[in-house]
Amino acid sequence: MFPPAFEYAVPQTLNEALAVVAQRGDEARPLAGGQSLIPLLKLRLASPALLVDLGNLSELTYVEENAMWLAVGALVRHSVLGAAQVIRARYPTMAAAAPQIADPLIRNMGTLGGSLAHADPAGDWGSVMLALDAGVVALSRGGERVIPIADFFQGPFTTALDATEVLTQVRVPRPRGRVGGTYLKLERKVGDFATVGVAVQVEMSNGTIGSAGIGLTAVGPQNIKATAAEAVLQGARPTEDVIAEAARLAAAASEPRTDVRGSAEYKRDVVRVFVQRGLRAAIRQAQEVGA
Ligand SMILES: Cc1cc2nc3c(=O)[nH]c(=O)nc-3n(C[C@H](O)[C@H](O)[C@H](O)COP(=O)(O)OP(=O)(O)OC[C@H]3O[C@@H](n4cnc5c(N)ncnc54)[C@H](O)[C@@H]3O)c2cc1C
């Protein structure tokens, strides 16, 4: 199908983009990689009056680490994240997730900012960022605010972003200790959205788990942060009992629905098994770092 008619703006700077969205508000929709928005337009599930193409804003295409966090510009593409040396070295959950998103064509076009702003409960980056306690930087002409990722997702395809804001940066806290992490994804075939996905990160400190993050994909109305499971792990020795209890709590936090991909019970048990496997792998990796 053809999309409905729309106006098209191509700002050359972030300031120009902010001016357009400030002026047009709800009528305007930013366009990043187009890998979710263009299909929505073609299916006529979205019909914005104006598309604001962010494609020329090269100022949003950096991956930079400072003493506090990894700063990723909103327009950085999935494939770039998967290849970035700093991510492969210190952000293993991101490194594991990036190559599992869709297929190479989509990974070369889709962006981190677009993925988070789209807020698909089956999107992979949402769970990764929940596990990593990221912050999302939203900029408007009125100023900047940093939204904790746990407050960012507000429901299926709904975020805390205002219509006059552009998502400009994602901030991932820099690991302090020995870090391990992974992303496990069950899909019907390579390149598909997750039937179930689990993002895990742990930081080890003196033989105990200093901190742990767990995010769940496609098992609820939005990406889920498994906070009760994280709490059980924090400060604990990484025993099989502790891992099993965290996995049980994460499964209990999931809200899957029965569909053609499997029953709710099946998906909930996949969460349990993936959290268990993910934690074991992440802990092993963290213990090996610098050993
Ligand atoms: C066949 C197929 C398979 C896919 N499989 C997967 C998968 O396995 N896992 C997965 O996670 N994703 C998957 N995707 C989605 C893909 O990752 C998209 O790239 C991503 O969801 C959206 O990123 P984008 O840059 O393309 O955003 P766009 O499509 O351009 O925009 C998406 C939404 O975000 C808004 N937006 C974009 N950028 C900004 C910004 N900077 N500030 C404010 N709002 C913004 C847009 O207005 C729009 O509402 C798949 C897509 C397709 C078509």
Short mmCIF file of N, CA, C and O and ligand atoms in Angstrom, two decimals, residues 29-37 54 74 78 101-102 106 110-111 113-115 117-118 123-124 161 166-167 185 191-193, ligand 1:
data_model
loop_
_atom_site.label_atom_id
_atom_site.label_comp_id
_atom_site.label_asym_id
_atom_site.label_seq_id
_atom_site.Cartn_x
_atom_site.Cartn_y
_atom_site.Cartn_z
N ARG A 29 6.18 14.19 12.90
CA ARG A 29 6.75 12.91 13.39
C ARG A 29 8.19 12.83 12.90
O ARG A 29 8.43 12.87 11.68
N PRO A 30 9.16 12.68 13.84
CA PRO A 30 10.55 12.49 13.38
C PRO A 30 10.68 11.18 12.60
O PRO A 30 10.03 10.18 12.91
N LEU A 31 11.55 11.21 11.60
CA LEU A 31 11.87 10.02 10.81
C LEU A 31 13.37 9.76 10.99
O LEU A 31 14.18 10.64 10.69
N ALA A 32 13.71 8.58 11.50
CA ALA A 32 15.14 8.24 11.69
C ALA A 32 15.52 7.22 10.62
O ALA A 32 15.67 7.57 9.45
N GLY A 33 15.64 5.95 10.98
CA GLY A 33 15.99 4.93 9.97
C GLY A 33 14.81 4.53 9.10
O GLY A 33 14.97 3.90 8.06
N GLY A 34 13.61 4.85 9.55
CA GLY A 34 12.40 4.55 8.77
C GLY A 34 11.98 3.09 8.79
O GLY A 34 11.02 2.71 8.12
N GLN A 35 12.67 2.26 9.56
CA GLN A 35 12.41 0.81 9.49
C GLN A 35 11.17 0.38 10.26
O GLN A 35 10.67 -0.73 10.06
N SER A 36 10.64 1.25 11.09
CA SER A 36 9.35 0.99 11.73
C SER A 36 8.30 1.98 11.23
O SER A 36 7.16 1.60 10.96
N LEU A 37 8.70 3.23 11.10
CA LEU A 37 7.72 4.26 10.72
C LEU A 37 7.22 4.09 9.29
O LEU A 37 6.01 4.21 9.03
N LEU A 54 15.37 13.17 10.12
CA LEU A 54 16.56 13.52 10.93
C LEU A 54 17.85 13.05 10.26
O LEU A 54 18.93 13.20 10.82
N ALA A 74 21.43 9.50 19.11
CA ALA A 74 20.18 8.81 18.79
C ALA A 74 20.19 8.18 17.40
O ALA A 74 19.50 7.19 17.16
N HIS A 78 22.00 0.27 14.29
CA HIS A 78 22.20 -1.01 14.99
C HIS A 78 23.55 -1.63 14.60
O HIS A 78 24.28 -2.13 15.45
N ILE A 101 19.29 -8.23 16.02
CA ILE A 101 18.15 -7.41 15.61
C ILE A 101 17.90 -7.60 14.12
O ILE A 101 18.79 -7.39 13.29
N ALA A 102 16.71 -8.01 13.78
CA ALA A 102 16.25 -8.09 12.39
C ALA A 102 17.29 -8.74 11.47
O ALA A 102 17.89 -9.76 11.81
N ILE A 106 18.11 -4.10 7.71
CA ILE A 106 17.46 -3.28 8.74
C ILE A 106 18.49 -2.79 9.75
O ILE A 106 18.45 -1.64 10.19
N GLY A 110 18.24 1.03 10.67
CA GLY A 110 17.55 1.34 11.93
C GLY A 110 18.49 1.94 12.95
O GLY A 110 19.69 1.64 12.98
N THR A 111 17.95 2.79 13.81
CA THR A 111 18.77 3.52 14.79
C THR A 111 18.37 3.16 16.22
O THR A 111 17.24 2.73 16.47
N GLY A 113 17.96 5.36 18.70
CA GLY A 113 16.93 6.31 19.14
C GLY A 113 15.57 5.95 18.58
O GLY A 113 14.56 5.99 19.30
N GLY A 114 15.53 5.58 17.31
CA GLY A 114 14.26 5.21 16.68
C GLY A 114 13.66 3.98 17.33
O GLY A 114 12.46 3.89 17.56
N SER A 115 14.51 3.04 17.65
CA SER A 115 14.04 1.80 18.26
C SER A 115 13.41 2.08 19.63
O SER A 115 12.33 1.58 19.94
N ALA A 117 12.29 5.07 20.75
CA ALA A 117 11.12 5.95 20.60
C ALA A 117 9.91 5.18 20.07
O ALA A 117 8.78 5.51 20.38
N HIS A 118 10.17 4.16 19.29
CA HIS A 118 9.08 3.34 18.74
C HIS A 118 8.40 2.51 19.84
O HIS A 118 7.21 2.23 19.78
N GLY A 123 10.71 -5.02 20.78
CA GLY A 123 12.00 -4.43 20.40
C GLY A 123 13.10 -4.90 21.34
O GLY A 123 12.88 -5.03 22.56
N ASP A 124 14.27 -5.15 20.79
CA ASP A 124 15.35 -5.71 21.61
C ASP A 124 16.08 -4.65 22.44
O ASP A 124 16.46 -4.92 23.59
N LEU A 161 8.16 10.64 25.89
CA LEU A 161 8.56 11.78 25.05
C LEU A 161 7.36 12.66 24.74
O LEU A 161 6.28 12.17 24.42
N VAL A 166 12.83 15.79 20.83
CA VAL A 166 13.57 14.83 20.01
C VAL A 166 14.48 14.05 20.94
O VAL A 166 15.12 14.63 21.83
N LEU A 167 14.48 12.74 20.79
CA LEU A 167 15.42 11.91 21.56
C LEU A 167 16.80 12.12 20.92
O LEU A 167 16.97 11.88 19.73
N LYS A 185 17.79 -14.68 22.69
CA LYS A 185 16.57 -14.38 21.92
C LYS A 185 16.04 -15.65 21.27
O LYS A 185 16.77 -16.34 20.56
N GLY A 191 16.29 -13.26 11.90
CA GLY A 191 15.81 -11.98 11.39
C GLY A 191 14.43 -11.61 11.90
O GLY A 191 13.93 -10.52 11.63
N ASP A 192 13.82 -12.50 12.65
CA ASP A 192 12.46 -12.27 13.14
C ASP A 192 12.50 -11.48 14.45
O ASP A 192 13.51 -11.42 15.14
N PHE A 193 11.36 -10.88 14.80
CA PHE A 193 11.20 -10.32 16.13
C PHE A 193 11.24 -11.46 17.16
O PHE A 193 10.95 -12.61 16.83
C1 LIG B 1 11.06 -6.84 9.04
C2 LIG B 1 11.50 -6.13 10.28
C3 LIG B 1 12.08 -6.84 11.30
C4 LIG B 1 12.49 -6.20 12.46
N1 LIG B 1 13.02 -6.95 13.48
C5 LIG B 1 13.39 -6.35 14.62
C6 LIG B 1 13.96 -7.11 15.67
O1 LIG B 1 14.18 -8.32 15.57
N2 LIG B 1 14.27 -6.46 16.82
C7 LIG B 1 14.08 -5.10 16.97
O2 LIG B 1 14.39 -4.57 18.04
N3 LIG B 1 13.57 -4.37 15.97
C8 LIG B 1 13.23 -4.95 14.80
N4 LIG B 1 12.72 -4.18 13.79
C9 LIG B 1 12.57 -2.72 14.00
C10 LIG B 1 13.88 -1.99 13.66
O3 LIG B 1 14.84 -2.29 14.65
C11 LIG B 1 13.74 -0.47 13.58
O4 LIG B 1 14.96 0.03 13.09
C12 LIG B 1 13.47 0.28 14.86
O5 LIG B 1 12.36 -0.22 15.55
C13 LIG B 1 13.12 1.74 14.59
O6 LIG B 1 14.30 2.48 14.32
P1 LIG B 1 14.32 3.49 13.11
O7 LIG B 1 15.56 4.28 13.25
O8 LIG B 1 14.14 2.73 11.87
O9 LIG B 1 13.08 4.47 13.45
P2 LIG B 1 11.90 5.02 12.54
O10 LIG B 1 11.18 3.92 11.88
O11 LIG B 1 12.38 6.13 11.69
O12 LIG B 1 10.98 5.67 13.70
C14 LIG B 1 10.30 4.85 14.63
C15 LIG B 1 9.52 5.74 15.60
O13 LIG B 1 10.40 6.47 16.44
C16 LIG B 1 10.23 7.89 16.28
N5 LIG B 1 11.58 8.46 16.31
C17 LIG B 1 12.65 8.02 15.60
N6 LIG B 1 13.74 8.69 15.96
C18 LIG B 1 13.36 9.58 16.92
C19 LIG B 1 14.06 10.54 17.69
N7 LIG B 1 15.38 10.72 17.58
N8 LIG B 1 13.35 11.29 18.57
C20 LIG B 1 12.03 11.10 18.71
N9 LIG B 1 11.31 10.19 18.02
C21 LIG B 1 11.98 9.44 17.14
C22 LIG B 1 9.52 8.06 14.92
O14 LIG B 1 8.77 9.26 14.87
C23 LIG B 1 8.66 6.81 14.91
O15 LIG B 1 7.50 7.02 15.68
C24 LIG B 1 12.32 -4.79 12.61
C25 LIG B 1 11.77 -4.05 11.56
C26 LIG B 1 11.35 -4.70 10.40
C27 LIG B 1 10.76 -3.88 9.29
#
